[in-house]
Coordinates of C-alpha atoms in Angstrom, one line a residue:
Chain Y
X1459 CA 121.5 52.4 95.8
X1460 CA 123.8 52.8 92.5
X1461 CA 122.6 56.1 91.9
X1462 CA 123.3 57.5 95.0
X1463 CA 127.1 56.1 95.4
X1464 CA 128.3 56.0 92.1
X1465 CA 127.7 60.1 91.4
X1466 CA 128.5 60.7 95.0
X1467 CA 132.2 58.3 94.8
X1468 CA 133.0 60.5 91.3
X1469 CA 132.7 63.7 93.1
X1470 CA 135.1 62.7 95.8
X1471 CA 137.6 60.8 93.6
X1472 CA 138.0 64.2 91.1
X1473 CA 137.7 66.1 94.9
X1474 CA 140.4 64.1 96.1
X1475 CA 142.8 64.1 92.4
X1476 CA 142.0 67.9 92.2
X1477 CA 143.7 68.5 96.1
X1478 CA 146.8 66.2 94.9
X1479 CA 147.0 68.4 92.4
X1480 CA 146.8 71.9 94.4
X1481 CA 148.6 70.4 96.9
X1482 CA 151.8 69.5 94.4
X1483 CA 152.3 73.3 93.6
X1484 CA 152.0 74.5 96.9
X1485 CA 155.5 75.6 96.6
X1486 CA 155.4 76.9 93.5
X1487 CA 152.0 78.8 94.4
X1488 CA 154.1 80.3 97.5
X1489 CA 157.0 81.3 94.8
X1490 CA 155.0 83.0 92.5
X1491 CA 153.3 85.0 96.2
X1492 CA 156.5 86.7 97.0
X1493 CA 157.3 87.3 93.3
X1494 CA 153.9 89.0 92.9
X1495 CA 154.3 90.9 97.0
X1496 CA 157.6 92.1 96.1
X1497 CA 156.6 93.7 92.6
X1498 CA 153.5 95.5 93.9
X1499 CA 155.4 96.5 97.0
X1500 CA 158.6 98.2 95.1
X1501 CA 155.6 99.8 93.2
X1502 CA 152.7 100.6 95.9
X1503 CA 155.6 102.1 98.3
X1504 CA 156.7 105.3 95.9
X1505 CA 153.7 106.8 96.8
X1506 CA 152.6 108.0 100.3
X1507 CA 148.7 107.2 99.3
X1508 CA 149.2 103.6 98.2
X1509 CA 152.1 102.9 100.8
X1510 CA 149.6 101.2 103.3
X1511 CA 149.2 99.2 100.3
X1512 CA 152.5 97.2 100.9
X1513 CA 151.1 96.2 104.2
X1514 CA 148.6 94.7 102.7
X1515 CA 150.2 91.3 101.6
X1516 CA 152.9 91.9 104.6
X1517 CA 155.7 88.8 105.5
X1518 CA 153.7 87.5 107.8
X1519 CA 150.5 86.9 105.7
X1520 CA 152.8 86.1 102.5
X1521 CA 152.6 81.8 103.5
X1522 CA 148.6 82.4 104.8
X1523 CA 148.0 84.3 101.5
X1524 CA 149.4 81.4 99.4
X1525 CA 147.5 78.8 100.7
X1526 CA 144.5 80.6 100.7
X1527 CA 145.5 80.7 97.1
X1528 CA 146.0 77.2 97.2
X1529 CA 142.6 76.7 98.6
X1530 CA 140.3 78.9 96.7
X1531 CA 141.9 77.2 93.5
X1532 CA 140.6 73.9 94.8
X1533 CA 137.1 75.1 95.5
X1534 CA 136.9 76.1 92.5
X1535 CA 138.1 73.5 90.7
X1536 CA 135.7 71.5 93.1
X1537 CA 132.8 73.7 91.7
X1538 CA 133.9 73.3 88.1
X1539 CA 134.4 69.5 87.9
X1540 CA 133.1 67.7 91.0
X1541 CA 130.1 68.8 91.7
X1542 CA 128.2 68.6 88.2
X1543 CA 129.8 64.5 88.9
X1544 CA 126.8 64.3 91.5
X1545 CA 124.3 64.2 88.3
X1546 CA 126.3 61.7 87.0
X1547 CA 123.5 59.3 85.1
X1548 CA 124.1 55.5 84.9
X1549 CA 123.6 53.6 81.1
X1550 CA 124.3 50.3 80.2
X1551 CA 128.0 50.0 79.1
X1552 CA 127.2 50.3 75.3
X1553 CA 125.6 53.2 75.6
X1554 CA 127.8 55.2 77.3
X1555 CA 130.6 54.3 75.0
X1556 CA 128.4 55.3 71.9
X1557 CA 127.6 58.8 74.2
X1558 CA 131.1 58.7 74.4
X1559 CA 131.9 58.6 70.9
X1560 CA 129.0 60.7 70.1
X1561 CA 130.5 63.5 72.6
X1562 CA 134.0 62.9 71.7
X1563 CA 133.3 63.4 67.9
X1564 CA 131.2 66.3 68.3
X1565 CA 133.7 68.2 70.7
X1566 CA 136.5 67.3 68.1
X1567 CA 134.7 68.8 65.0
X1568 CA 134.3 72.4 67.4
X1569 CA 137.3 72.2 69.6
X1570 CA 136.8 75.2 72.5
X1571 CA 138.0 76.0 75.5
X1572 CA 134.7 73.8 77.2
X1573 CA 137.3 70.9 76.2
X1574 CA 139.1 71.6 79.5
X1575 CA 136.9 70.2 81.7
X1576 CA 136.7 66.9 81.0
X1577 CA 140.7 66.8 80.2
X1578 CA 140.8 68.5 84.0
X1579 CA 138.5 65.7 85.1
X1580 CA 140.1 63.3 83.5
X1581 CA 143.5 64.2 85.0
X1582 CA 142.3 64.9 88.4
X1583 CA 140.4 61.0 88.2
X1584 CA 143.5 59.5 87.7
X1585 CA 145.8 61.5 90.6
X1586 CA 142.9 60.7 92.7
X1587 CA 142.8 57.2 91.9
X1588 CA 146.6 57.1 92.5
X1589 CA 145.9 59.1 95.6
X1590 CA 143.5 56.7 97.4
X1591 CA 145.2 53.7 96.4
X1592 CA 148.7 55.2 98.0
X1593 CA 145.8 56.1 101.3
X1594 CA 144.9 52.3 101.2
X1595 CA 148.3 51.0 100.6
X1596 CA 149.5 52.5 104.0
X1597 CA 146.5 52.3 105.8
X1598 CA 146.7 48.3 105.0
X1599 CA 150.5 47.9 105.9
X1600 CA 150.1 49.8 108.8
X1601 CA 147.1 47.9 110.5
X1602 CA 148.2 44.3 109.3
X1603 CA 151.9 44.8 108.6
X1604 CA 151.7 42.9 105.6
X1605 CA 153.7 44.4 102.8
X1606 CA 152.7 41.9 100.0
X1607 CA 149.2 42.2 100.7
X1608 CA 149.2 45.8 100.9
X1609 CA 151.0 46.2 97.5
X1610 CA 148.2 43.7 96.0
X1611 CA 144.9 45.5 97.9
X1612 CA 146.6 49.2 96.3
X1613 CA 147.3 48.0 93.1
X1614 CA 143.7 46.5 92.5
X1615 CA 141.8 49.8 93.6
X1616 CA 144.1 51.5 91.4
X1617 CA 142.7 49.6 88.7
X1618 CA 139.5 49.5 89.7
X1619 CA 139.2 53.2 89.7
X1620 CA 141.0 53.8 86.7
X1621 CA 138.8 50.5 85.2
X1622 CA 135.3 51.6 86.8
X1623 CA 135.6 55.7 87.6
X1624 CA 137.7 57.8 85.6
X1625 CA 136.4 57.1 82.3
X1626 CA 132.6 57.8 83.2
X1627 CA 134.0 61.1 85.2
X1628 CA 135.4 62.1 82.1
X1629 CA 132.3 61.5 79.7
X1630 CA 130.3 62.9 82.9
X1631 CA 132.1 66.1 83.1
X1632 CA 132.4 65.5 78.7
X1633 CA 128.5 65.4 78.9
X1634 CA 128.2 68.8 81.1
X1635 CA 130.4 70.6 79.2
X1636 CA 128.6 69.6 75.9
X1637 CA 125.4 70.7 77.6
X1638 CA 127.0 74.4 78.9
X1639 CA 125.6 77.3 76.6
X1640 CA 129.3 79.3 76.8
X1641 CA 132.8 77.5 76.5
X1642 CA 133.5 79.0 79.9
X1643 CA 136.7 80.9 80.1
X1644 CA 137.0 81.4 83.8
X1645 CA 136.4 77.6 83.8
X1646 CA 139.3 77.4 81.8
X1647 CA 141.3 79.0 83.3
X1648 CA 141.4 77.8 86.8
X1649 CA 141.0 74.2 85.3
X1650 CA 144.3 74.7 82.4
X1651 CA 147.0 75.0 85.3
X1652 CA 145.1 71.9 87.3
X1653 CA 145.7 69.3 84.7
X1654 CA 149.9 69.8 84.9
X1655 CA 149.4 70.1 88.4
X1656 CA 147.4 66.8 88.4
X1657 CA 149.8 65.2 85.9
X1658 CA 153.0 66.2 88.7
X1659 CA 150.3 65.0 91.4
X1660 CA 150.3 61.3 89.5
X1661 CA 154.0 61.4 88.6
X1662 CA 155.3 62.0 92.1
Chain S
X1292 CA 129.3 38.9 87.4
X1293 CA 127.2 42.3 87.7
X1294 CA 126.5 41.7 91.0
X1295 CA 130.6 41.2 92.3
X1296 CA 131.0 44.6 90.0
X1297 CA 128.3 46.4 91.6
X1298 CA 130.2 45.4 94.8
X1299 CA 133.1 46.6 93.3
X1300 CA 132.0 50.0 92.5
X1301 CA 130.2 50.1 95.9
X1302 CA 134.1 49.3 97.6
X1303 CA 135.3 51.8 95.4
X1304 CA 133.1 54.8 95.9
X1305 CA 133.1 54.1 99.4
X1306 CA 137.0 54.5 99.4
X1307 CA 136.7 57.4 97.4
X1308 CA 134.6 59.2 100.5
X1309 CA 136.8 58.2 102.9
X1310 CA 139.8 60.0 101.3
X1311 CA 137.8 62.9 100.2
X1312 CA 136.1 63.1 104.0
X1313 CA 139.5 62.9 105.1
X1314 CA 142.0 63.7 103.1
X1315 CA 140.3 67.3 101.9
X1316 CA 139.8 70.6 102.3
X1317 CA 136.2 70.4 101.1
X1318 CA 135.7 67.1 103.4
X1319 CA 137.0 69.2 106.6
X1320 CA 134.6 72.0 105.6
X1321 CA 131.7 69.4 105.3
X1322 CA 133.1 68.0 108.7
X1323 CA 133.4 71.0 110.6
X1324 CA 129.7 72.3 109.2
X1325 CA 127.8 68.7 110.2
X1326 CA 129.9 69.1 113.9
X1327 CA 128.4 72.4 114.1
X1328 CA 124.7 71.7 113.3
X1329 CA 124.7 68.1 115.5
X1330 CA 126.9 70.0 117.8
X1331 CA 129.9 67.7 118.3
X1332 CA 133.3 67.7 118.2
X1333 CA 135.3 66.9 114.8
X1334 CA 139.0 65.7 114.1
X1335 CA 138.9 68.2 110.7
X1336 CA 142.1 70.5 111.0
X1337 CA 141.4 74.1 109.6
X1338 CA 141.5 74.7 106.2
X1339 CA 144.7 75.9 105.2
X1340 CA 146.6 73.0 107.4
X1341 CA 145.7 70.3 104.5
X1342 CA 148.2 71.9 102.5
X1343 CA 151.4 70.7 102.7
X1344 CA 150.6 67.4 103.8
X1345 CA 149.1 69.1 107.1
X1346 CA 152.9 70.4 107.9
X1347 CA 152.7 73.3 109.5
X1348 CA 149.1 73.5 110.2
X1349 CA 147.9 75.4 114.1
X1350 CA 149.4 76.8 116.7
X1351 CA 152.8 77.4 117.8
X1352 CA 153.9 75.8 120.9
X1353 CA 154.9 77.4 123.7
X1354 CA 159.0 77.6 123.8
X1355 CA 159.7 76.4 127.0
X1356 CA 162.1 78.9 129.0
X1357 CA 166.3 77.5 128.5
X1358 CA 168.1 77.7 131.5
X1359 CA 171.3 77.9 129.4
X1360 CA 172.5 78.2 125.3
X1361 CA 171.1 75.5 123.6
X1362 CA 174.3 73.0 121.6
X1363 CA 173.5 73.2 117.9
X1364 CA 173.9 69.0 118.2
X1365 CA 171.0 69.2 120.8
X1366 CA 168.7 71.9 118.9
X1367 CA 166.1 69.2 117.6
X1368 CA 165.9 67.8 121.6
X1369 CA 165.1 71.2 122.7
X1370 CA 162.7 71.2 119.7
X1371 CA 160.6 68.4 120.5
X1372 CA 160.9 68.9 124.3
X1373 CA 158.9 72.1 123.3
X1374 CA 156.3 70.5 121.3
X1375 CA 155.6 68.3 124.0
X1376 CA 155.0 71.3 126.4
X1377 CA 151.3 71.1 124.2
X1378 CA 150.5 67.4 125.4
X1379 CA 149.2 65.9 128.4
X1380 CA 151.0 63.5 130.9
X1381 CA 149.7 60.3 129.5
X1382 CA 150.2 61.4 126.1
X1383 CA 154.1 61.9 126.9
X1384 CA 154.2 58.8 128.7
X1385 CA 152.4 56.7 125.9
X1386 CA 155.4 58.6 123.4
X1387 CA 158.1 56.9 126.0
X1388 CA 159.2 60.6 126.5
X1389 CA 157.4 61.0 130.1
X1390 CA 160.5 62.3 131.7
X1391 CA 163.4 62.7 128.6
X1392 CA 165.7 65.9 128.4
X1393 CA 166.9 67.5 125.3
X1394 CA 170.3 65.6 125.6
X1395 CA 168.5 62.7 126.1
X1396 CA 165.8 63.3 123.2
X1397 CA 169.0 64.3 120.9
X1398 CA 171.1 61.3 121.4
X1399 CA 167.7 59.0 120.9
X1400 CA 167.0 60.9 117.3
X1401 CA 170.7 60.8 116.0
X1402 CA 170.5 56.8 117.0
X1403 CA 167.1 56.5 114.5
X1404 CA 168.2 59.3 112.0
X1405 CA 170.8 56.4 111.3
X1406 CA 168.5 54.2 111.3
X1407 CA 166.3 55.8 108.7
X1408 CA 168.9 57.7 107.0
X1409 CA 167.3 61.5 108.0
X1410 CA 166.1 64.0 110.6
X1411 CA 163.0 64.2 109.5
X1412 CA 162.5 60.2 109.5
X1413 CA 163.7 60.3 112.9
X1414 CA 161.8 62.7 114.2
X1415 CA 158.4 60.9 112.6
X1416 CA 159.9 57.5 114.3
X1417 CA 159.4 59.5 117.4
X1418 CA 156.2 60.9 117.1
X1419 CA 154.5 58.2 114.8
X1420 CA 156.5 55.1 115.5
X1421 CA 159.5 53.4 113.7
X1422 CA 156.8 51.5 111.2
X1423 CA 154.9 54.0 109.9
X1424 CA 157.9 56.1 109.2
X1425 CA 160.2 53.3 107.7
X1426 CA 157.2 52.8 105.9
X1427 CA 157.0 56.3 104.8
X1428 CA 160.7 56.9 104.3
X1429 CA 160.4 53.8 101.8
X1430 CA 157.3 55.5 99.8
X1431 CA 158.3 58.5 99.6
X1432 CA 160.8 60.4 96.9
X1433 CA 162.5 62.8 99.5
X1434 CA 163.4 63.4 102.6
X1435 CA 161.4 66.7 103.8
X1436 CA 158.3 66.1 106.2
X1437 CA 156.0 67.0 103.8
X1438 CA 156.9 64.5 101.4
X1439 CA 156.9 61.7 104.3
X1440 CA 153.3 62.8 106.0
X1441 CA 151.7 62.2 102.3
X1442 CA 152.4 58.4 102.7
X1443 CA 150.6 58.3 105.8
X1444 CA 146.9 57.3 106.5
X1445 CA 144.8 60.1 108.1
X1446 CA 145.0 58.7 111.3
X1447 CA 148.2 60.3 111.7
X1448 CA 147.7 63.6 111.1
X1449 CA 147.7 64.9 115.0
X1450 CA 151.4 62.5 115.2
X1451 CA 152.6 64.4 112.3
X1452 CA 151.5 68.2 113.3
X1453 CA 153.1 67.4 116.2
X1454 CA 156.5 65.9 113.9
X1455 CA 156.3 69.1 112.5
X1456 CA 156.2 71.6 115.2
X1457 CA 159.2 69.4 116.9
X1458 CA 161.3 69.8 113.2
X1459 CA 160.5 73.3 112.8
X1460 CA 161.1 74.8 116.2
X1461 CA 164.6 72.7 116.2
X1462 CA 165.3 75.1 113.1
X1463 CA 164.6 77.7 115.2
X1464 CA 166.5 76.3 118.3
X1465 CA 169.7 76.2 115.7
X1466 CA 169.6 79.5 114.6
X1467 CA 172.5 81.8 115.5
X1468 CA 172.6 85.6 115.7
X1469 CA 172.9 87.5 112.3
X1470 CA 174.9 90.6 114.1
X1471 CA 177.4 90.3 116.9
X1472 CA 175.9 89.5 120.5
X1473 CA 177.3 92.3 121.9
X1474 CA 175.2 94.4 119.3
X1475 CA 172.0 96.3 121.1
X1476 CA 168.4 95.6 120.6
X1477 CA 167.3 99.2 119.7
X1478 CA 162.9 97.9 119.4
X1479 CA 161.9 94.9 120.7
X1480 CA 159.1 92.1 119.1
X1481 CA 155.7 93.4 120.1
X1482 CA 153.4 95.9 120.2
X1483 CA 154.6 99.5 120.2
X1484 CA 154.7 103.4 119.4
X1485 CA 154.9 103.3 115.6
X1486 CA 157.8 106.0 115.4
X1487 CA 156.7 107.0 111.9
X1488 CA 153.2 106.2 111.9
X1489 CA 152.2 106.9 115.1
X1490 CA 149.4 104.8 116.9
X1491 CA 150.3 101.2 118.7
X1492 CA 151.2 98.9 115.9
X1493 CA 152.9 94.9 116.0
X1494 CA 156.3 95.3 115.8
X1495 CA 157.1 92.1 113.8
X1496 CA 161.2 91.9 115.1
X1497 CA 163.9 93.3 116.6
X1498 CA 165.7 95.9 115.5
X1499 CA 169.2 96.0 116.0
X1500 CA 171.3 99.5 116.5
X1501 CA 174.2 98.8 114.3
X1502 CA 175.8 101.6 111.8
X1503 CA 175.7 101.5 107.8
X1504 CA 177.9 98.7 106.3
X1505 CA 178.2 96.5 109.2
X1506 CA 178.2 92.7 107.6
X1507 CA 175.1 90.7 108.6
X1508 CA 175.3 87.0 108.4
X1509 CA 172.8 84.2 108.1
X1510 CA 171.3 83.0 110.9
X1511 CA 170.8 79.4 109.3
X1512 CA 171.4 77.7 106.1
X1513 CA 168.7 78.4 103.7
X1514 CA 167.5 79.5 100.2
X1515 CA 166.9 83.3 99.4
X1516 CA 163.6 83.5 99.1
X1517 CA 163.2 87.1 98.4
X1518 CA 166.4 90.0 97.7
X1519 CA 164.2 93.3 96.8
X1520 CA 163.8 96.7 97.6
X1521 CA 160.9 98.9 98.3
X1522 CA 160.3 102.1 100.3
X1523 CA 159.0 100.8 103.2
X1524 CA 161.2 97.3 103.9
X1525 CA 163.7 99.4 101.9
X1526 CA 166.5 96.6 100.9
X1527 CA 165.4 93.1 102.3
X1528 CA 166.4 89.6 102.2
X1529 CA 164.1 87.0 103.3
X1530 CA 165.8 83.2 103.6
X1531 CA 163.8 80.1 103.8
X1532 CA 165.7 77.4 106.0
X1533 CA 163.3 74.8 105.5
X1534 CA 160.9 73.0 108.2
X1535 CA 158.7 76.1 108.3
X1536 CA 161.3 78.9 109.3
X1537 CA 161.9 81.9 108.0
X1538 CA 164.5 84.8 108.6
X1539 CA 163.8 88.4 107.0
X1540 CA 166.5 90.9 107.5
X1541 CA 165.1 94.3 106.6
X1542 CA 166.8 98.2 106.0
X1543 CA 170.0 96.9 104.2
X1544 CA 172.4 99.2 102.4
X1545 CA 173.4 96.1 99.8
X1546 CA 172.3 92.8 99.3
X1547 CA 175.2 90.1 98.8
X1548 CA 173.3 87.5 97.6
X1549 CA 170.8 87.3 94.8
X1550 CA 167.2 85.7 94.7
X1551 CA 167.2 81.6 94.8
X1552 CA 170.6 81.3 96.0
X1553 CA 171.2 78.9 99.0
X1554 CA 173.1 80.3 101.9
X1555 CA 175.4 78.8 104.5
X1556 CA 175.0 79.6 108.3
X1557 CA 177.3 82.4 109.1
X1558 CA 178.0 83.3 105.5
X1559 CA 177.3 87.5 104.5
X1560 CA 174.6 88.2 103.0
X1561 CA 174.3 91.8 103.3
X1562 CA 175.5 95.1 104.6
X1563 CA 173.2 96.8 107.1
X1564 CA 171.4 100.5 106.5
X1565 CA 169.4 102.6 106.6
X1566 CA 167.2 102.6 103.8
X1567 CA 163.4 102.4 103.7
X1568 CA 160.9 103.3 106.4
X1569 CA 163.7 103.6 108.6
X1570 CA 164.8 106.5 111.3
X1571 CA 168.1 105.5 111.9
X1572 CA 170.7 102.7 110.6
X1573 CA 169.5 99.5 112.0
X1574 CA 168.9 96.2 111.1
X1575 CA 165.2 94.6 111.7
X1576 CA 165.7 91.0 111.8
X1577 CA 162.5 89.1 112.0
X1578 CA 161.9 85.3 112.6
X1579 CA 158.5 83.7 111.3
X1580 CA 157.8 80.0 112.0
X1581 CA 155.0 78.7 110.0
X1582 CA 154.2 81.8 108.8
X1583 CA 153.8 83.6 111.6
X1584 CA 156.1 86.5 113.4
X1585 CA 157.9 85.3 116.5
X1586 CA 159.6 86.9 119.0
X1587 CA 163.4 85.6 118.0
X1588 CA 164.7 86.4 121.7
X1589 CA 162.2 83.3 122.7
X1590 CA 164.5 80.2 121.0
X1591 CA 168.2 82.0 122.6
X1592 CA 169.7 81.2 126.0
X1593 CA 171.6 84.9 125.7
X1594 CA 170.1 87.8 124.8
X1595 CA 171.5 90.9 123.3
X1596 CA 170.5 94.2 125.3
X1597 CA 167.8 96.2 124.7
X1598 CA 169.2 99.8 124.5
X1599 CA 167.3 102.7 126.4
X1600 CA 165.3 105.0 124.7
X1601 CA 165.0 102.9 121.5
X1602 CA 162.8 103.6 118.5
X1603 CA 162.4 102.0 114.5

């Protein structure tokens, strides 16, 4: 059954660390919306042929229009680092820490932009880990009203996620970008942004 | 020792699919797909709702028509009284709020926003119970909705939707007027004759017949999200007061107050005109909750009159 949950429970921890992470800049995302809407609409309303332009993004769509920002980030980020988690391989322990070193010393001598993913999974398996424990925590204080016991039952999944999960997503997602044929900038670039936002996600 | 870490792992992916099932905008999408093909009903909220904790998220309930003006004490009363309108008898009655009035609702949430120490505590007390949101006050690092519905399991996302409809049409319970009362309504909210465009468009606000220069005030404490200027808004202000609402004053002739500063209620923030898609001075005020235009008239006891003969 191990390789059926173990590639399946990496995809939804970096799922679950990549929509902290979205979720942390939602503001922010929102900010930069009406920062972008009103500099296209003081330039799209001089002329009668791109004035229907301004209705475009209009007030009312502004909040729709930055989550849908915020969502089609996630996706992607999904696409980028999650899913390639579901071919996620198990090896005895030695031998993934020798693929480890292996990938690790290889991507160092050629540093390129296919670096980001495994730093994005990295950061998005711990704010996820962070993120279910903090689910479990209140989950377990709120059923049994037991504060002790919730701390305790939170702080070991922590660990055991941090321990067990987020080092093989990151030499999962290490191995995937090692085997992609171009660094991926488009990769890159929705990924860059994700590992602050994942970092804040943690922090907070 | 293999065997208790293959249990481990087991626990731990298992948890990890819980959160992502729940907790996602990929799990509701898998959700809402696997309800589709076996045909049954599923708890995912759309999309866009799992931003923001799920604050926000849906419809707008119905306001509730007032049979007088609402005390700005009394504003978050009126606003959960109205986001109750959405639940059924023995939902109201399982809340303990059956039968409550807004005077009633208002004194109960100033007696737990003591307890807690905020609004928004008090108003997840209500919804969720005291527990969960002593337990979330406790957890979380501020005091805004948002920030208290991320400490909460998924079970209570329907409890805090509800939080958050209560919270934000309070807000818009508390507003005040941005002209004086006696000021006519020269295009009502709704559909209408576009007066420059032609055709029946939304009319997203009112717009109020008052000449160049008059001072316009904030409706409610806020943040200035927006001060810009194109041709069609011509000089607008749009002010975020938190909880979801939104004011956008549209048409100005100058803007008092600059992008990112925070406003008072009542204070000026700009002198109406006449500038942009405009054909006459007026000011278009506009209310969105959640994101969404609403008729401002809706949330106020007394309404300024709509003049005859009005156009944009």
């Amino acid at each position: 059954m191990r390789w059926i949950f173990l590639p399946l429970g990496l995809c939804a921890l970096v799922a679950v660390g990549a929509h902290a992470a979205a979720d942390v800049v939602g503001a922010q995302v929102l900010w930069l919306v009406d920062r972008a809407d009103a500099f296209f609409d003081a330039i799209f309303s001089r002329w009668s042929f791109t004035a229907p332009l301004v209705d475009l993004v209009g007030l009312a769509e502004r909040t729709v229009f930055a989550r849908g920002v915020a969502l089609v980030w996630e996706l992607c980020a999904d696409f980028f680092i999650a899913l390639p988690m579901l071919g996620y391989d198990e090896r005895p322990v030695d031998e993934e820490l020798a693929l480890f070193r292996a990938l690790s010393r290889e991507s160092g001598k050629r540093p390129s932009l296919r670096l980001v993913r495994p730093l994005a999974a990295l950061a998005t398996g711990i704010a996820g880990a962070r993120s279910v424990a903090r689910m479990v925590q209140g989950s377990v204080q709120l059923a049994l009203h037991f504060s002790a016991l919730a701390q305790l039952v939170a702080a070991a999944v922590l660990l055991s996620l941090l321990v067990l999960f987020v080092p093989r997503a990151a030499l999962r997602s290490l191995e995937h970008a090692d085997g992609l044929k171009r660094p991926g900038v488009v990769a890159a670039v929705v990924l860059a942004p994700l590992v602050a936002a994942a970092v804040a996600a943690f922090l907070r | 020792m293999t065997r208790r870490l293959a249990i481990a792992e087991l626990l731990a992916s298992a948890l990890c699919l819980w959160a992502a099932w729940y907790h996602t905008p990929a799990g509701a999408l898998l959700r809402s797909v696997g309800a589709r093909i076996f045909a049954v009903r599923t708890s995912a909220q759309p999309l866009l709702a799992y931003y923001s904790a799920g604050v926000y998220g849906g419809r707008i309930a119905a306001a509730p028509a007032l049979a007088g003006p609402v005390p700005p004490a009394q504003a978050l009363g009126y606003g959960v009284q109205a986001a109750l309108a959405d639940l059924d008898a023995g939902e109201r009655t399982q809340l303990g709020l059956s039968s409550a009035q807004p005077p009633q609702i208002a004194s109960q949430l100033r007696a737990l926003a003591v307890r807690l120490g905020s609004e928004e505590a008090a108003v997840l007390a209500l919804f969720c119970g005291e527990e969960p949101a002593r337990y979330a006050r406790d957890h979380a690092d501020s005091d805004s909705l948002e920030d208290l519905a991320r400490q909460l399991p998924p079970r209570y996302a329907d409890r805090i939707a509800l939080a958050s409809q209560a919270l934000m049409l309070g807000g818009a319970y508390a507003l005040s007027w941005p002209l004086p009362e006696s000021v006519h309504i020269t295009s009502p909210f709704g559909v209408r004759d576009h007066p420059v465009l032609g055709g029946r468009k939304p009319h997203n606000g009112v717009d109020l017949g008052v000449p160049i220069g008059t001072l316009v005030r904030a409706s409610g404490a806020g943040i200035v999200r927006r001060a810009s200027s194109d041709s069609q808004n011509g000089r607008i202000l749009v002010l975020d007061h938190g909880r979801g609402v939104v004011t956008v004053y549209c048409h100005n002739d100058e803007l008092l107050v600059r992008d990112g500063q925070r406003v008072d209620k009542g204070q000026p923030i700009s002198r109406s005109g006449n500038s942009g898609r405009s054909t006459g001075p007026h000011l278009h005020y506009q209310l969105d909750l959640a994101g969404q235009p609403v008729d401002p008239l809706r949330y106020r006891a007394t309404k300024p009159k709509v003049a005859l003969g009005a156009e944009d």
